[in-house]
Amino acid sequence: ILVQLRYLAVGGYLKSIPQSIADLRKLKTLIVKGLSGKITLPNTIWRITSLRHLHVSVHVAFDSDAEELGDCSILENLISFSCPSLSCGEDAERIIKRIPNLCKLSCIFYESPDSSTNCNQFPRLKCLTHLESLKIFYYGSPLNNGEFILPLNLKKLTLSNFRLPWSHISTIGRLPNLEVLKLLSGAFVGKLWKVEEEFQNLKFLSLDNLNIAQWNASCDDFPKLERLILQNCKDLEEIPEDFGNIPTLGMIEVHWCGRSAEESAKKIEEEYGDIEVLIRSSNLRS
């Protein structure tokens, strides 16, 4: 009877999934809620070609090299996957090529300890031509080339911990369909962000826990922005005043930032009546 399963959710102190999972040849959704950190998937997972959704917490690794299964081991129906832990460079790209039709991916990239390989490069993700939502947490030293190679159809992007200078954000600004951008916990570092690329279709922008102090930008750089959230950016001096001229901007949120950033948000609210401002301050601040 179990071989007819379409949906399976399991939880507990799991460290691995048995190879017999491949017997569930009609499985479409697999959810594993682990309580002990990393969970290992067997290489037989690539035989479940019916899979559409694969979600594992906290993160997942692969048991062995998927090449063992040959070229047929491709999950063409998989459209959402979280949260694989992938080594930067060729290892990640080998896995990504086996999930060509992903629409939503949340993952961890880490620096490979094997210095003999091209291990500290951002994986080339352009092959994921259907990908619309991408979340990446990076663990390791800053990337060698600092180049983001991203699919052009991307609509939502969340980055954490890359610690690259702001000049490397230009590649993201050129994404023609990007609507949501969240930069979290050291995604970029540097006191000055001088915007040089127009984020032509961006509607939602969130900056959280970044060390940015000066933000040089105009309304032309974010012409369709609707909502701006600044959180834990304690060094930020001010929000660009010209943002008040963005016709679509309806909300600015400033949470636990510095007083000067709060005052600049209030100034925009006072001068441009159509923009709502929400401010949350720390009770500990003098």
PDB file of C-alpha atoms in Angstrom:
ATOM      1  CA  ILE A   1       0.000   0.000   0.000  1.00  0.00           C
ATOM      2  CA  LEU A   2       2.806   2.412   0.876  1.00  0.00           C
ATOM      3  CA  VAL A   3       4.172   2.319  -2.645  1.00  0.00           C
ATOM      4  CA  GLN A   4       1.125   4.366  -3.672  1.00  0.00           C
ATOM      5  CA  LEU A   5       2.044   7.252  -1.350  1.00  0.00           C
ATOM      6  CA  ARG A   6       1.965  10.722  -2.874  1.00  0.00           C
ATOM      7  CA  TYR A   7       2.763  12.688   0.294  1.00  0.00           C
ATOM      8  CA  LEU A   8       5.096  11.779   3.162  1.00  0.00           C
ATOM      9  CA  ALA A   9       6.093  13.897   6.163  1.00  0.00           C
ATOM     10  CA  VAL A  10       8.346  12.515   8.894  1.00  0.00           C
ATOM     11  CA  GLY A  11      10.057  14.065  11.895  1.00  0.00           C
ATOM     12  CA  GLY A  12      12.289  13.279  14.832  1.00  0.00           C
ATOM     13  CA  TYR A  13      15.952  12.824  15.639  1.00  0.00           C
ATOM     14  CA  LEU A  14      16.822  11.604  12.169  1.00  0.00           C
ATOM     15  CA  LYS A  15      20.302  11.579  10.708  1.00  0.00           C
ATOM     16  CA  SER A  16      19.570   9.896   7.408  1.00  0.00           C
ATOM     17  CA  ILE A  17      16.821   8.622   5.122  1.00  0.00           C
ATOM     18  CA  PRO A  18      16.959   4.940   4.159  1.00  0.00           C
ATOM     19  CA  GLN A  19      17.727   3.959   0.567  1.00  0.00           C
ATOM     20  CA  SER A  20      14.402   2.170   0.405  1.00  0.00           C
ATOM     21  CA  ILE A  21      12.713   5.562   0.049  1.00  0.00           C
ATOM     22  CA  ALA A  22      13.149   4.976  -3.682  1.00  0.00           C
ATOM     23  CA  ASP A  23      10.447   2.281  -3.492  1.00  0.00           C
ATOM     24  CA  LEU A  24       7.898   5.091  -3.180  1.00  0.00           C
ATOM     25  CA  ARG A  25       7.926   5.656  -6.914  1.00  0.00           C
ATOM     26  CA  LYS A  26       4.763   7.783  -6.947  1.00  0.00           C
ATOM     27  CA  LEU A  27       5.838  10.139  -4.161  1.00  0.00           C
ATOM     28  CA  LYS A  28       5.300  13.787  -5.013  1.00  0.00           C
ATOM     29  CA  THR A  29       5.994  15.546  -1.700  1.00  0.00           C
ATOM     30  CA  LEU A  30       8.616  14.581   0.887  1.00  0.00           C
ATOM     31  CA  ILE A  31       8.977  16.647   4.066  1.00  0.00           C
ATOM     32  CA  VAL A  32      11.540  15.739   6.718  1.00  0.00           C
ATOM     33  CA  LYS A  33      11.570  17.724   9.957  1.00  0.00           C
ATOM     34  CA  GLY A  34      14.797  16.771  11.666  1.00  0.00           C
ATOM     35  CA  LEU A  35      15.659  17.734  15.234  1.00  0.00           C
ATOM     36  CA  SER A  36      19.374  16.968  15.190  1.00  0.00           C
ATOM     37  CA  GLY A  37      20.862  19.148  12.446  1.00  0.00           C
ATOM     38  CA  LYS A  38      22.044  17.712   9.163  1.00  0.00           C
ATOM     39  CA  ILE A  39      20.118  14.894   7.512  1.00  0.00           C
ATOM     40  CA  THR A  40      21.666  12.737   4.792  1.00  0.00           C
ATOM     41  CA  LEU A  41      19.683  11.765   1.716  1.00  0.00           C
ATOM     42  CA  PRO A  42      20.579   8.503  -0.048  1.00  0.00           C
ATOM     43  CA  ASN A  43      21.628   8.577  -3.686  1.00  0.00           C
ATOM     44  CA  THR A  44      18.496   6.564  -4.454  1.00  0.00           C
ATOM     45  CA  ILE A  45      16.469   9.747  -3.975  1.00  0.00           C
ATOM     46  CA  TRP A  46      17.281  10.547  -7.600  1.00  0.00           C
ATOM     47  CA  ARG A  47      15.181   7.573  -8.725  1.00  0.00           C
ATOM     48  CA  ILE A  48      11.940   9.102  -7.407  1.00  0.00           C
ATOM     49  CA  THR A  49      11.255  10.957 -10.623  1.00  0.00           C
ATOM     50  CA  SER A  50       7.704  11.839  -9.545  1.00  0.00           C
ATOM     51  CA  LEU A  51       8.979  14.165  -6.766  1.00  0.00           C
ATOM     52  CA  ARG A  52       7.710  17.727  -6.988  1.00  0.00           C
ATOM     53  CA  HIS A  53       8.468  19.084  -3.513  1.00  0.00           C
ATOM     54  CA  LEU A  54      11.417  18.120  -1.288  1.00  0.00           C
ATOM     55  CA  HIS A  55      11.839  19.974   2.011  1.00  0.00           C
ATOM     56  CA  VAL A  56      14.254  19.013   4.772  1.00  0.00           C
ATOM     57  CA  SER A  57      15.122  20.970   7.921  1.00  0.00           C
ATOM     58  CA  VAL A  58      17.554  22.124   9.185  1.00  0.00           C
ATOM     59  CA  HIS A  59      19.614  21.203   6.144  1.00  0.00           C
ATOM     60  CA  VAL A  60      20.334  18.197   3.974  1.00  0.00           C
ATOM     61  CA  ALA A  61      23.431  16.610   2.450  1.00  0.00           C
ATOM     62  CA  PHE A  62      23.769  13.887  -0.144  1.00  0.00           C
ATOM     63  CA  ASP A  63      25.059  10.443   0.728  1.00  0.00           C
ATOM     64  CA  SER A  64      27.344   9.933  -2.246  1.00  0.00           C
ATOM     65  CA  ASP A  65      28.137  11.186  -5.703  1.00  0.00           C
ATOM     66  CA  ALA A  66      25.011  11.278  -7.827  1.00  0.00           C
ATOM     67  CA  GLU A  67      27.103  10.389 -10.858  1.00  0.00           C
ATOM     68  CA  GLU A  68      26.842   6.767  -9.772  1.00  0.00           C
ATOM     69  CA  LEU A  69      23.305   6.677 -11.075  1.00  0.00           C
ATOM     70  CA  GLY A  70      24.154   7.917 -14.543  1.00  0.00           C
ATOM     71  CA  ASP A  71      22.526  10.586 -16.654  1.00  0.00           C
ATOM     72  CA  CYS A  72      19.029   9.256 -16.055  1.00  0.00           C
ATOM     73  CA  SER A  73      19.092  10.390 -12.416  1.00  0.00           C
ATOM     74  CA  ILE A  74      17.375  13.709 -13.033  1.00  0.00           C
ATOM     75  CA  LEU A  75      14.375  14.967 -11.086  1.00  0.00           C
ATOM     76  CA  GLU A  76      12.616  16.771 -13.902  1.00  0.00           C
ATOM     77  CA  ASN A  77       9.395  17.243 -11.918  1.00  0.00           C
ATOM     78  CA  LEU A  78      10.974  18.775  -8.820  1.00  0.00           C
ATOM     79  CA  ILE A  79       9.830  22.405  -8.514  1.00  0.00           C
ATOM     80  CA  SER A  80      10.668  23.289  -4.890  1.00  0.00           C
ATOM     81  CA  PHE A  81      13.619  22.206  -2.750  1.00  0.00           C
ATOM     82  CA  SER A  82      14.896  23.208   0.701  1.00  0.00           C
ATOM     83  CA  CYS A  83      17.352  23.183   2.309  1.00  0.00           C
ATOM     84  CA  PRO A  84      20.262  21.420   0.560  1.00  0.00           C
ATOM     85  CA  SER A  85      23.779  22.066   1.811  1.00  0.00           C
ATOM     86  CA  LEU A  86      26.024  22.342  -1.244  1.00  0.00           C
ATOM     87  CA  SER A  87      29.756  22.808  -1.660  1.00  0.00           C
ATOM     88  CA  CYS A  88      30.561  25.842  -3.790  1.00  0.00           C
ATOM     89  CA  GLY A  89      31.846  25.200  -7.262  1.00  0.00           C
ATOM     90  CA  GLU A  90      31.587  22.014  -9.281  1.00  0.00           C
ATOM     91  CA  ASP A  91      29.884  19.909  -6.584  1.00  0.00           C
ATOM     92  CA  ALA A  92      26.938  22.279  -6.359  1.00  0.00           C
ATOM     93  CA  GLU A  93      26.654  22.584 -10.109  1.00  0.00           C
ATOM     94  CA  ARG A  94      26.592  18.788 -10.513  1.00  0.00           C
ATOM     95  CA  ILE A  95      23.581  18.602  -8.195  1.00  0.00           C
ATOM     96  CA  ILE A  96      21.842  21.632  -9.684  1.00  0.00           C
ATOM     97  CA  LYS A  97      21.994  20.143 -13.179  1.00  0.00           C
ATOM     98  CA  ARG A  98      19.868  17.264 -11.912  1.00  0.00           C
ATOM     99  CA  ILE A  99      17.009  19.531 -10.853  1.00  0.00           C
ATOM    100  CA  PRO A 100      16.575  21.611 -14.038  1.00  0.00           C
ATOM    101  CA  ASN A 101      12.965  22.705 -13.564  1.00  0.00           C
ATOM    102  CA  LEU A 102      13.138  24.132 -10.053  1.00  0.00           C
ATOM    103  CA  CYS A 103      10.952  27.163  -9.412  1.00  0.00           C
ATOM    104  CA  LYS A 104      11.826  27.649  -5.739  1.00  0.00           C
ATOM    105  CA  LEU A 105      15.144  26.893  -4.009  1.00  0.00           C
ATOM    106  CA  SER A 106      16.364  27.603  -0.483  1.00  0.00           C
ATOM    107  CA  CYS A 107      19.899  26.384   0.168  1.00  0.00           C
ATOM    108  CA  ILE A 108      23.182  26.629   2.020  1.00  0.00           C
ATOM    109  CA  PHE A 109      26.413  27.124   0.081  1.00  0.00           C
ATOM    110  CA  TYR A 110      29.609  26.398   1.922  1.00  0.00           C
ATOM    111  CA  GLU A 111      33.287  26.641   1.120  1.00  0.00           C
ATOM    112  CA  SER A 112      34.745  23.255   0.271  1.00  0.00           C
ATOM    113  CA  PRO A 113      37.729  22.175   2.407  1.00  0.00           C
ATOM    114  CA  ASP A 114      39.304  20.723  -0.719  1.00  0.00           C
ATOM    115  CA  SER A 115      41.512  23.574  -1.941  1.00  0.00           C
ATOM    116  CA  SER A 116      42.598  21.559  -4.992  1.00  0.00           C
ATOM    117  CA  THR A 117      39.257  22.201  -6.684  1.00  0.00           C
ATOM    118  CA  ASN A 118      37.557  25.366  -7.870  1.00  0.00           C
ATOM    119  CA  CYS A 119      35.790  25.423  -4.545  1.00  0.00           C
ATOM    120  CA  ASN A 120      35.259  29.070  -3.705  1.00  0.00           C
ATOM    121  CA  GLN A 121      33.282  30.269  -6.714  1.00  0.00           C
ATOM    122  CA  PHE A 122      29.605  31.085  -6.824  1.00  0.00           C
ATOM    123  CA  PRO A 123      27.848  28.183  -8.605  1.00  0.00           C
ATOM    124  CA  ARG A 124      26.517  28.893 -12.055  1.00  0.00           C
ATOM    125  CA  LEU A 125      22.739  28.851 -11.663  1.00  0.00           C
ATOM    126  CA  LYS A 126      21.741  30.099 -15.102  1.00  0.00           C
ATOM    127  CA  CYS A 127      20.735  26.575 -16.080  1.00  0.00           C
ATOM    128  CA  LEU A 128      17.775  26.870 -13.668  1.00  0.00           C
ATOM    129  CA  THR A 129      15.772  28.773 -16.250  1.00  0.00           C
ATOM    130  CA  HIS A 130      12.463  28.291 -14.382  1.00  0.00           C
ATOM    131  CA  LEU A 131      13.756  29.484 -11.014  1.00  0.00           C
ATOM    132  CA  GLU A 132      11.707  32.365  -9.591  1.00  0.00           C
ATOM    133  CA  SER A 133      12.536  32.261  -5.866  1.00  0.00           C
ATOM    134  CA  LEU A 134      16.041  31.777  -4.426  1.00  0.00           C
ATOM    135  CA  LYS A 135      17.326  31.948  -0.846  1.00  0.00           C
ATOM    136  CA  ILE A 136      21.020  31.389  -0.129  1.00  0.00           C
ATOM    137  CA  PHE A 137      22.942  31.352   3.129  1.00  0.00           C
ATOM    138  CA  TYR A 138      26.689  31.213   2.562  1.00  0.00           C
ATOM    139  CA  TYR A 139      29.207  29.760   4.991  1.00  0.00           C
ATOM    140  CA  GLY A 140      32.912  30.311   4.319  1.00  0.00           C
ATOM    141  CA  SER A 141      35.466  32.929   3.340  1.00  0.00           C
ATOM    142  CA  PRO A 142      34.439  35.567   0.763  1.00  0.00           C
ATOM    143  CA  LEU A 143      34.098  34.274  -2.780  1.00  0.00           C
ATOM    144  CA  ASN A 144      37.129  34.476  -5.050  1.00  0.00           C
ATOM    145  CA  ASN A 145      35.439  36.230  -7.932  1.00  0.00           C
ATOM    146  CA  GLY A 146      32.377  37.677  -6.222  1.00  0.00           C
ATOM    147  CA  GLU A 147      30.245  37.089  -9.300  1.00  0.00           C
ATOM    148  CA  PHE A 148      26.620  36.055  -8.954  1.00  0.00           C
ATOM    149  CA  ILE A 149      25.560  33.927 -11.912  1.00  0.00           C
ATOM    150  CA  LEU A 150      21.784  33.938 -11.610  1.00  0.00           C
ATOM    151  CA  PRO A 151      18.861  32.979 -13.853  1.00  0.00           C
ATOM    152  CA  LEU A 152      17.151  35.909 -15.555  1.00  0.00           C
ATOM    153  CA  ASN A 153      13.645  34.796 -14.564  1.00  0.00           C
ATOM    154  CA  LEU A 154      14.373  35.289 -10.856  1.00  0.00           C
ATOM    155  CA  LYS A 155      11.643  37.267  -9.056  1.00  0.00           C
ATOM    156  CA  LYS A 156      12.589  36.799  -5.385  1.00  0.00           C
ATOM    157  CA  LEU A 157      16.127  36.733  -3.991  1.00  0.00           C
ATOM    158  CA  THR A 158      17.382  36.446  -0.399  1.00  0.00           C
ATOM    159  CA  LEU A 159      21.113  36.510   0.379  1.00  0.00           C
ATOM    160  CA  SER A 160      22.960  36.075   3.681  1.00  0.00           C
ATOM    161  CA  ASN A 161      26.586  36.166   4.809  1.00  0.00           C
ATOM    162  CA  PHE A 162      28.444  36.564   1.498  1.00  0.00           C
ATOM    163  CA  ARG A 163      30.297  39.604   2.914  1.00  0.00           C
ATOM    164  CA  LEU A 164      31.047  41.032  -0.528  1.00  0.00           C
ATOM    165  CA  PRO A 165      31.618  44.742  -1.243  1.00  0.00           C
ATOM    166  CA  TRP A 166      28.604  46.669  -2.519  1.00  0.00           C
ATOM    167  CA  SER A 167      30.125  46.954  -5.994  1.00  0.00           C
ATOM    168  CA  HIS A 168      29.236  43.298  -6.580  1.00  0.00           C
ATOM    169  CA  ILE A 169      25.500  43.964  -6.310  1.00  0.00           C
ATOM    170  CA  SER A 170      25.443  45.292  -9.890  1.00  0.00           C
ATOM    171  CA  THR A 171      24.778  41.807 -11.275  1.00  0.00           C
ATOM    172  CA  ILE A 172      21.650  41.591  -9.127  1.00  0.00           C
ATOM    173  CA  GLY A 173      20.504  45.014 -10.237  1.00  0.00           C
ATOM    174  CA  ARG A 174      20.559  43.839 -13.835  1.00  0.00           C
ATOM    175  CA  LEU A 175      18.075  41.017 -13.216  1.00  0.00           C
ATOM    176  CA  PRO A 176      15.114  42.162 -15.360  1.00  0.00           C
ATOM    177  CA  ASN A 177      12.324  40.414 -13.436  1.00  0.00           C
ATOM    178  CA  LEU A 178      13.468  40.832  -9.823  1.00  0.00           C
ATOM    179  CA  GLU A 179      10.621  42.076  -7.612  1.00  0.00           C
ATOM    180  CA  VAL A 180      11.715  41.110  -4.077  1.00  0.00           C
ATOM    181  CA  LEU A 181      15.237  41.516  -2.670  1.00  0.00           C
ATOM    182  CA  LYS A 182      16.217  40.692   0.918  1.00  0.00           C
ATOM    183  CA  LEU A 183      19.809  41.312   2.005  1.00  0.00           C
ATOM    184  CA  LEU A 184      20.372  39.781   5.433  1.00  0.00           C
ATOM    185  CA  SER A 185      23.175  39.359   7.973  1.00  0.00           C
ATOM    186  CA  GLY A 186      26.243  40.545   6.116  1.00  0.00           C
ATOM    187  CA  ALA A 187      25.086  39.743   2.592  1.00  0.00           C
ATOM    188  CA  PHE A 188      27.178  42.756   1.587  1.00  0.00           C
ATOM    189  CA  VAL A 189      29.658  44.758   3.631  1.00  0.00           C
ATOM    190  CA  GLY A 190      30.967  48.296   3.401  1.00  0.00           C
ATOM    191  CA  LYS A 191      29.969  51.687   4.718  1.00  0.00           C
ATOM    192  CA  LEU A 192      28.963  53.071   1.316  1.00  0.00           C
ATOM    193  CA  TRP A 193      26.424  51.678  -1.125  1.00  0.00           C
ATOM    194  CA  LYS A 194      26.525  53.761  -4.264  1.00  0.00           C
ATOM    195  CA  VAL A 195      23.748  52.393  -6.457  1.00  0.00           C
ATOM    196  CA  GLU A 196      24.969  52.142 -10.036  1.00  0.00           C
ATOM    197  CA  GLU A 197      22.395  49.779 -11.544  1.00  0.00           C
ATOM    198  CA  GLU A 198      18.695  50.473 -11.864  1.00  0.00           C
ATOM    199  CA  PHE A 199      16.538  47.895 -10.074  1.00  0.00           C
ATOM    200  CA  GLN A 200      13.890  48.397 -12.717  1.00  0.00           C
ATOM    201  CA  ASN A 201      11.109  46.131 -11.419  1.00  0.00           C
ATOM    202  CA  LEU A 202      11.953  45.858  -7.708  1.00  0.00           C
ATOM    203  CA  LYS A 203       8.877  46.281  -5.499  1.00  0.00           C
ATOM    204  CA  PHE A 204      10.139  45.107  -2.103  1.00  0.00           C
ATOM    205  CA  LEU A 205      13.563  45.783  -0.560  1.00  0.00           C
ATOM    206  CA  SER A 206      14.715  44.643   2.890  1.00  0.00           C
ATOM    207  CA  LEU A 207      18.107  45.438   4.450  1.00  0.00           C
ATOM    208  CA  ASP A 208      18.726  43.597   7.724  1.00  0.00           C
ATOM    209  CA  ASN A 209      21.800  43.559   9.948  1.00  0.00           C
ATOM    210  CA  LEU A 210      24.152  45.292   7.503  1.00  0.00           C
ATOM    211  CA  ASN A 211      26.960  47.729   8.346  1.00  0.00           C
ATOM    212  CA  ILE A 212      26.001  50.257   5.683  1.00  0.00           C
ATOM    213  CA  ALA A 213      26.378  53.909   6.765  1.00  0.00           C
ATOM    214  CA  GLN A 214      25.853  55.910   3.568  1.00  0.00           C
ATOM    215  CA  TRP A 215      23.351  55.039   0.858  1.00  0.00           C
ATOM    216  CA  ASN A 216      23.735  57.028  -2.349  1.00  0.00           C
ATOM    217  CA  ALA A 217      20.640  56.406  -4.448  1.00  0.00           C
ATOM    218  CA  SER A 218      17.829  58.251  -6.188  1.00  0.00           C
ATOM    219  CA  CYS A 219      14.223  57.588  -7.086  1.00  0.00           C
ATOM    220  CA  ASP A 220      15.373  56.581 -10.575  1.00  0.00           C
ATOM    221  CA  ASP A 221      17.349  53.641  -9.166  1.00  0.00           C
ATOM    222  CA  PHE A 222      14.212  52.013  -7.698  1.00  0.00           C
ATOM    223  CA  PRO A 223      11.410  53.333  -9.919  1.00  0.00           C
ATOM    224  CA  LYS A 224       8.772  50.763  -8.896  1.00  0.00           C
ATOM    225  CA  LEU A 225       9.621  50.269  -5.206  1.00  0.00           C
ATOM    226  CA  GLU A 226       6.513  49.839  -3.057  1.00  0.00           C
ATOM    227  CA  ARG A 227       7.889  48.855   0.345  1.00  0.00           C
ATOM    228  CA  LEU A 228      11.247  49.445   2.065  1.00  0.00           C
ATOM    229  CA  ILE A 229      12.275  47.708   5.295  1.00  0.00           C
ATOM    230  CA  LEU A 230      15.418  48.636   7.231  1.00  0.00           C
ATOM    231  CA  GLN A 231      16.202  46.504  10.258  1.00  0.00           C
ATOM    232  CA  ASN A 232      19.237  46.398  12.562  1.00  0.00           C
ATOM    233  CA  CYS A 233      21.195  48.732  10.269  1.00  0.00           C
ATOM    234  CA  LYS A 234      22.478  50.740  13.202  1.00  0.00           C
ATOM    235  CA  ASP A 235      25.160  52.666  11.265  1.00  0.00           C
ATOM    236  CA  LEU A 236      22.862  53.927   8.507  1.00  0.00           C
ATOM    237  CA  GLU A 237      22.820  57.708   8.582  1.00  0.00           C
ATOM    238  CA  GLU A 238      19.780  58.351   6.428  1.00  0.00           C
ATOM    239  CA  ILE A 239      17.391  57.056   3.835  1.00  0.00           C
ATOM    240  CA  PRO A 240      17.908  58.834   0.495  1.00  0.00           C
ATOM    241  CA  GLU A 241      15.488  61.766   0.600  1.00  0.00           C
ATOM    242  CA  ASP A 242      14.775  61.401  -3.106  1.00  0.00           C
ATOM    243  CA  PHE A 243      12.941  58.145  -2.340  1.00  0.00           C
ATOM    244  CA  GLY A 244       9.976  60.348  -1.558  1.00  0.00           C
ATOM    245  CA  ASN A 245       9.687  60.913  -5.308  1.00  0.00           C
ATOM    246  CA  ILE A 246       9.151  57.216  -6.062  1.00  0.00           C
ATOM    247  CA  PRO A 247       5.486  57.256  -7.150  1.00  0.00           C
ATOM    248  CA  THR A 248       4.793  53.663  -6.082  1.00  0.00           C
ATOM    249  CA  LEU A 249       6.416  53.831  -2.615  1.00  0.00           C
ATOM    250  CA  GLY A 250       3.758  53.406   0.057  1.00  0.00           C
ATOM    251  CA  MET A 251       5.573  52.101   3.132  1.00  0.00           C
ATOM    252  CA  ILE A 252       8.930  52.632   4.854  1.00  0.00           C
ATOM    253  CA  GLU A 253       9.713  50.542   7.954  1.00  0.00           C
ATOM    254  CA  VAL A 254      12.668  51.311  10.213  1.00  0.00           C
ATOM    255  CA  HIS A 255      13.252  48.766  12.969  1.00  0.00           C
ATOM    256  CA  TRP A 256      16.031  49.023  15.534  1.00  0.00           C
ATOM    257  CA  CYS A 257      18.228  51.318  13.476  1.00  0.00           C
ATOM    258  CA  GLY A 258      19.972  54.553  14.480  1.00  0.00           C
ATOM    259  CA  ARG A 259      18.199  57.754  15.408  1.00  0.00           C
ATOM    260  CA  SER A 260      19.379  59.599  12.287  1.00  0.00           C
ATOM    261  CA  ALA A 261      17.853  56.932  10.022  1.00  0.00           C
ATOM    262  CA  GLU A 262      14.574  57.205  11.920  1.00  0.00           C
ATOM    263  CA  GLU A 263      14.572  60.996  11.581  1.00  0.00           C
ATOM    264  CA  SER A 264      15.207  60.785   7.832  1.00  0.00           C
ATOM    265  CA  ALA A 265      12.224  58.438   7.485  1.00  0.00           C
ATOM    266  CA  LYS A 266      10.037  60.884   9.432  1.00  0.00           C
ATOM    267  CA  LYS A 267      11.210  63.722   7.222  1.00  0.00           C
ATOM    268  CA  ILE A 268      10.169  61.805   4.102  1.00  0.00           C
ATOM    269  CA  GLU A 269       6.786  61.098   5.679  1.00  0.00           C
ATOM    270  CA  GLU A 270       6.269  64.772   6.500  1.00  0.00           C
ATOM    271  CA  GLU A 271       7.244  66.020   3.058  1.00  0.00           C
ATOM    272  CA  TYR A 272       5.524  63.290   1.041  1.00  0.00           C
ATOM    273  CA  GLY A 273       2.134  62.598   2.579  1.00  0.00           C
ATOM    274  CA  ASP A 274       1.384  59.431   0.604  1.00  0.00           C
ATOM    275  CA  ILE A 275       4.179  57.423   2.266  1.00  0.00           C
ATOM    276  CA  GLU A 276       3.455  55.654   5.560  1.00  0.00           C
ATOM    277  CA  VAL A 277       6.369  55.249   7.976  1.00  0.00           C
ATOM    278  CA  LEU A 278       6.564  52.645  10.745  1.00  0.00           C
ATOM    279  CA  ILE A 279       9.361  52.929  13.301  1.00  0.00           C
ATOM    280  CA  ARG A 280      10.370  50.554  16.082  1.00  0.00           C
ATOM    281  CA  SER A 281      13.139  51.624  18.439  1.00  0.00           C
ATOM    282  CA  SER A 282      15.079  49.714  21.053  1.00  0.00           C
ATOM    283  CA  ASN A 283      13.992  50.432  24.610  1.00  0.00           C
ATOM    284  CA  LEU A 284      17.642  50.243  25.675  1.00  0.00           C
ATOM    285  CA  ARG A 285      18.742  53.150  23.517  1.00  0.00           C
ATOM    286  CA  SER A 286      19.487  56.356  25.357  1.00  0.00           C
TER     287      SER A 286
END
